[in-house]
Amino acid sequence: MATTLFRCRVEREYAKGELFKFPGVIIEEDDAQMATIVVEVEDVLLDLKAKLYRFDTDTNQWKERGVGYIKLLKHKKSGKVRLVMRQSMTKKICVNHLVLPTTATTMQEHAGSEKSWLWHATDFSDGELKEEVFCVRFGTIAKAKEFHEIVVKAAESPVQESEESKEDATSFALAAADVTEMLSVGEKRDVCT
């Protein structure tokens, strides 16, 4: 099972063109004239129904983020795993963060319930990085244990960086170094020339 980056309907003849011939693209032929283009980029490691809470430090209490399906998604190229959950009714993202080794080390069972897990992460669900403390509650103890086991495995798995991403990072770093060399305190220079 995989998650999709995007899905769109196009004319069937257009879908057979060179534009859509690369790995990860699936063409589903709907009828004689239309086709659906699907680009899959992540594999689903876990998909369980749960209720998510976050700890509000201002009021020192737990706030409900939503009820929905919590997923662990592994990117096909980079191998990075992220934890994502959307509210069932509104489809608003409740949690969206990478699963790092620190995620597994900070994860602990809730003292009052065997069906709940607590952890600390840098979340991006609201469009900006923010440190949060989360609690997720499942319907059964078995689902809670399955969640914990898969998160720990995902956190321990090595992330594979492709040669392309290493080259992109290197060229970006060199370009940034060139720009910072051009800047100096007290001088005005146009960097974009």
mmCIF file of C-alpha atoms in Angstrom:
data_model
loop_
_atom_site.group_PDB
_atom_site.id
_atom_site.type_symbol
_atom_site.label_atom_id
_atom_site.label_comp_id
_atom_site.label_asym_id
_atom_site.label_seq_id
_atom_site.Cartn_x
_atom_site.Cartn_y
_atom_site.Cartn_z
ATOM 1 C CA MET A 1 0.000 0.000 0.000
ATOM 2 C CA ALA A 2 1.329 3.446 -0.860
ATOM 3 C CA THR A 3 0.243 7.038 -0.432
ATOM 4 C CA THR A 4 -0.113 9.345 -3.359
ATOM 5 C CA LEU A 5 1.609 12.627 -4.009
ATOM 6 C CA PHE A 6 -1.127 13.670 -6.404
ATOM 7 C CA ARG A 7 -4.002 12.234 -8.399
ATOM 8 C CA CYS A 8 -5.585 13.798 -11.484
ATOM 9 C CA ARG A 9 -7.859 12.851 -14.375
ATOM 10 C CA VAL A 10 -6.651 13.512 -17.899
ATOM 11 C CA GLU A 11 -7.584 12.453 -21.412
ATOM 12 C CA ARG A 12 -6.526 8.868 -22.039
ATOM 13 C CA GLU A 13 -4.350 9.643 -25.077
ATOM 14 C CA TYR A 14 -2.518 12.408 -23.149
ATOM 15 C CA ALA A 15 -1.800 9.978 -20.279
ATOM 16 C CA LYS A 16 0.058 7.652 -22.657
ATOM 17 C CA GLY A 17 2.529 10.405 -23.605
ATOM 18 C CA GLU A 18 6.189 10.678 -22.635
ATOM 19 C CA LEU A 19 5.414 13.089 -19.781
ATOM 20 C CA PHE A 20 4.116 10.319 -17.526
ATOM 21 C CA LYS A 21 6.720 7.631 -18.250
ATOM 22 C CA PHE A 22 8.851 7.575 -15.106
ATOM 23 C CA PRO A 23 8.992 5.335 -12.000
ATOM 24 C CA GLY A 24 6.234 5.809 -9.441
ATOM 25 C CA VAL A 25 3.585 6.892 -11.941
ATOM 26 C CA ILE A 26 0.539 4.668 -12.262
ATOM 27 C CA ILE A 27 -2.024 5.236 -14.990
ATOM 28 C CA GLU A 28 -5.489 3.921 -14.174
ATOM 29 C CA GLU A 29 -7.674 3.799 -17.281
ATOM 30 C CA ASP A 30 -11.160 4.883 -16.188
ATOM 31 C CA ASP A 31 -13.017 4.586 -19.486
ATOM 32 C CA ALA A 32 -12.500 5.000 -23.237
ATOM 33 C CA GLN A 33 -11.636 8.717 -22.991
ATOM 34 C CA MET A 34 -10.347 9.433 -19.450
ATOM 35 C CA ALA A 35 -7.498 8.119 -17.289
ATOM 36 C CA THR A 36 -6.340 8.866 -13.764
ATOM 37 C CA ILE A 37 -2.661 9.654 -13.155
ATOM 38 C CA VAL A 38 -1.368 8.634 -9.704
ATOM 39 C CA VAL A 39 2.135 9.398 -8.390
ATOM 40 C CA GLU A 40 3.048 7.312 -5.354
ATOM 41 C CA VAL A 41 5.962 8.425 -3.190
ATOM 42 C CA GLU A 42 5.465 6.805 0.234
ATOM 43 C CA ASP A 43 4.739 3.335 1.569
ATOM 44 C CA VAL A 44 2.301 2.967 4.477
ATOM 45 C CA LEU A 45 3.929 1.127 7.395
ATOM 46 C CA LEU A 46 1.023 1.609 9.807
ATOM 47 C CA ASP A 47 -2.574 2.828 9.567
ATOM 48 C CA LEU A 48 -4.615 2.724 12.804
ATOM 49 C CA LYS A 49 -7.624 4.620 14.115
ATOM 50 C CA ALA A 50 -6.751 6.715 17.177
ATOM 51 C CA LYS A 51 -7.427 9.861 19.169
ATOM 52 C CA LEU A 52 -4.604 12.409 19.399
ATOM 53 C CA TYR A 53 -3.914 14.954 22.142
ATOM 54 C CA ARG A 54 -1.214 17.609 22.560
ATOM 55 C CA PHE A 55 -0.042 19.154 25.805
ATOM 56 C CA ASP A 56 -0.753 22.885 26.122
ATOM 57 C CA THR A 57 2.027 24.417 28.226
ATOM 58 C CA ASP A 58 0.097 27.674 28.760
ATOM 59 C CA THR A 59 -2.806 25.999 30.565
ATOM 60 C CA ASN A 60 -0.936 22.861 31.705
ATOM 61 C CA GLN A 61 -3.554 20.505 30.294
ATOM 62 C CA TRP A 62 -4.107 18.109 27.406
ATOM 63 C CA LYS A 63 -5.999 19.440 24.358
ATOM 64 C CA GLU A 64 -7.659 17.109 21.876
ATOM 65 C CA ARG A 65 -6.225 17.427 18.352
ATOM 66 C CA GLY A 66 -8.648 15.047 16.695
ATOM 67 C CA VAL A 67 -9.845 11.547 15.925
ATOM 68 C CA GLY A 68 -8.647 9.872 12.753
ATOM 69 C CA TYR A 69 -6.185 7.421 11.277
ATOM 70 C CA ILE A 70 -2.586 7.755 12.395
ATOM 71 C CA LYS A 71 -0.120 6.664 9.721
ATOM 72 C CA LEU A 72 3.577 5.955 9.501
ATOM 73 C CA LEU A 73 4.737 6.722 5.958
ATOM 74 C CA LYS A 74 8.131 5.724 4.550
ATOM 75 C CA HIS A 75 9.442 7.722 1.588
ATOM 76 C CA LYS A 76 10.439 5.415 -1.266
ATOM 77 C CA LYS A 77 13.658 7.231 -2.229
ATOM 78 C CA SER A 78 15.040 8.735 0.974
ATOM 79 C CA GLY A 79 13.803 6.087 3.422
ATOM 80 C CA LYS A 80 12.670 8.778 5.868
ATOM 81 C CA VAL A 81 9.629 7.874 7.958
ATOM 82 C CA ARG A 82 7.063 10.425 9.060
ATOM 83 C CA LEU A 83 4.087 10.209 11.367
ATOM 84 C CA VAL A 84 0.914 11.811 9.974
ATOM 85 C CA MET A 85 -2.663 11.991 11.191
ATOM 86 C CA ARG A 86 -5.703 13.736 9.709
ATOM 87 C CA GLN A 87 -8.991 14.411 11.459
ATOM 88 C CA SER A 88 -11.655 12.050 10.108
ATOM 89 C CA MET A 89 -14.315 14.660 9.423
ATOM 90 C CA THR A 90 -12.404 17.787 8.336
ATOM 91 C CA LYS A 91 -9.267 16.061 6.925
ATOM 92 C CA LYS A 92 -7.171 18.703 8.724
ATOM 93 C CA ILE A 93 -3.663 17.522 9.601
ATOM 94 C CA CYS A 94 -3.311 16.932 13.372
ATOM 95 C CA VAL A 95 0.300 15.776 13.453
ATOM 96 C CA ASN A 96 3.081 15.686 10.861
ATOM 97 C CA HIS A 97 6.665 15.029 11.903
ATOM 98 C CA LEU A 98 9.638 12.849 11.052
ATOM 99 C CA VAL A 99 10.242 9.752 13.143
ATOM 100 C CA LEU A 100 13.762 10.202 14.476
ATOM 101 C CA PRO A 101 15.758 8.183 17.017
ATOM 102 C CA THR A 102 14.802 10.837 19.600
ATOM 103 C CA THR A 103 11.125 10.082 18.916
ATOM 104 C CA ALA A 104 11.578 6.484 20.049
ATOM 105 C CA THR A 105 13.676 7.422 23.075
ATOM 106 C CA THR A 106 11.169 9.998 24.329
ATOM 107 C CA MET A 107 8.180 7.681 23.725
ATOM 108 C CA GLN A 108 6.697 6.288 26.918
ATOM 109 C CA GLU A 109 3.536 4.506 27.915
ATOM 110 C CA HIS A 110 0.912 6.710 29.565
ATOM 111 C CA ALA A 111 0.841 6.069 33.324
ATOM 112 C CA GLY A 112 -2.957 5.827 33.479
ATOM 113 C CA SER A 113 -3.615 3.697 30.387
ATOM 114 C CA GLU A 114 -1.942 0.856 28.519
ATOM 115 C CA LYS A 115 -3.727 1.999 25.344
ATOM 116 C CA SER A 116 -1.883 5.349 25.211
ATOM 117 C CA TRP A 117 1.622 6.523 24.292
ATOM 118 C CA LEU A 118 3.341 9.875 24.949
ATOM 119 C CA TRP A 119 6.231 11.387 22.977
ATOM 120 C CA HIS A 120 7.977 14.650 22.172
ATOM 121 C CA ALA A 121 8.572 15.821 18.569
ATOM 122 C CA THR A 122 9.096 18.827 16.322
ATOM 123 C CA ASP A 123 5.752 19.044 14.536
ATOM 124 C CA PHE A 124 4.886 20.716 11.228
ATOM 125 C CA SER A 125 1.096 20.233 11.144
ATOM 126 C CA ASP A 126 0.327 23.961 11.448
ATOM 127 C CA GLY A 127 2.758 25.003 8.717
ATOM 128 C CA GLU A 128 5.681 25.863 10.998
ATOM 129 C CA LEU A 129 8.082 23.810 13.094
ATOM 130 C CA LYS A 130 6.994 23.690 16.714
ATOM 131 C CA GLU A 131 8.075 21.565 19.673
ATOM 132 C CA GLU A 132 5.074 19.562 20.931
ATOM 133 C CA VAL A 133 4.278 16.813 23.415
ATOM 134 C CA PHE A 134 1.741 14.343 22.009
ATOM 135 C CA CYS A 135 -0.413 11.576 23.409
ATOM 136 C CA VAL A 136 -2.201 9.046 21.220
ATOM 137 C CA ARG A 137 -4.902 6.692 22.495
ATOM 138 C CA PHE A 138 -5.976 3.538 20.670
ATOM 139 C CA GLY A 139 -9.059 1.348 21.031
ATOM 140 C CA THR A 140 -7.127 -1.720 22.193
ATOM 141 C CA ILE A 141 -3.890 -2.538 23.988
ATOM 142 C CA ALA A 142 -2.774 -4.656 20.998
ATOM 143 C CA LYS A 143 -3.019 -1.670 18.619
ATOM 144 C CA ALA A 144 -1.075 0.504 21.069
ATOM 145 C CA LYS A 145 1.717 -2.074 21.281
ATOM 146 C CA GLU A 146 1.780 -2.463 17.488
ATOM 147 C CA PHE A 147 2.117 1.327 17.130
ATOM 148 C CA HIS A 148 5.014 1.447 19.592
ATOM 149 C CA GLU A 149 6.869 -1.479 17.984
ATOM 150 C CA ILE A 150 6.647 -0.011 14.487
ATOM 151 C CA VAL A 151 7.698 3.479 15.643
ATOM 152 C CA VAL A 152 10.757 2.023 17.398
ATOM 153 C CA LYS A 153 11.703 -0.010 14.288
ATOM 154 C CA ALA A 154 11.241 3.049 12.057
ATOM 155 C CA ALA A 155 13.352 5.224 14.347
ATOM 156 C CA GLU A 156 16.170 2.679 14.363
ATOM 157 C CA SER A 157 16.166 2.089 10.593
ATOM 158 C CA PRO A 158 18.937 3.950 8.755
ATOM 159 C CA VAL A 159 17.935 6.704 6.343
ATOM 160 C CA GLN A 160 19.359 6.206 2.860
ATOM 161 C CA GLU A 161 20.359 9.373 1.075
ATOM 162 C CA SER A 162 20.548 9.108 -2.682
ATOM 163 C CA GLU A 163 23.557 10.451 -4.578
ATOM 164 C CA GLU A 164 21.281 13.075 -6.195
ATOM 165 C CA SER A 165 20.208 14.492 -2.830
ATOM 166 C CA LYS A 166 23.844 14.590 -1.654
ATOM 167 C CA GLU A 167 24.856 16.455 -4.827
ATOM 168 C CA ASP A 168 21.908 18.871 -4.437
ATOM 169 C CA ALA A 169 22.863 19.564 -0.816
ATOM 170 C CA THR A 170 26.516 20.119 -1.770
ATOM 171 C CA SER A 171 25.669 22.516 -4.614
ATOM 172 C CA PHE A 172 23.250 24.403 -2.358
ATOM 173 C CA ALA A 173 25.917 24.718 0.352
ATOM 174 C CA LEU A 174 28.471 26.001 -2.174
ATOM 175 C CA ALA A 175 25.998 28.554 -3.554
ATOM 176 C CA ALA A 176 25.173 29.729 -0.023
ATOM 177 C CA ALA A 177 28.889 30.052 0.760
ATOM 178 C CA ASP A 178 29.401 32.170 -2.377
ATOM 179 C CA VAL A 179 26.582 34.518 -1.374
ATOM 180 C CA THR A 180 27.872 34.922 2.195
ATOM 181 C CA GLU A 181 31.371 35.725 0.868
ATOM 182 C CA MET A 182 29.868 38.529 -1.190
ATOM 183 C CA LEU A 183 28.207 40.079 1.853
ATOM 184 C CA SER A 184 30.074 42.192 4.350
ATOM 185 C CA VAL A 185 29.006 44.502 7.132
ATOM 186 C CA GLY A 186 28.748 48.138 6.127
ATOM 187 C CA GLU A 187 28.685 47.629 2.354
ATOM 188 C CA LYS A 188 25.622 47.540 0.160
ATOM 189 C CA ARG A 189 25.834 45.046 -2.655
ATOM 190 C CA ASP A 190 23.330 43.611 -5.064
ATOM 191 C CA VAL A 191 23.627 39.861 -4.597
ATOM 192 C CA CYS A 192 21.235 38.922 -7.380
ATOM 193 C CA THR A 193 23.361 40.172 -10.313
#
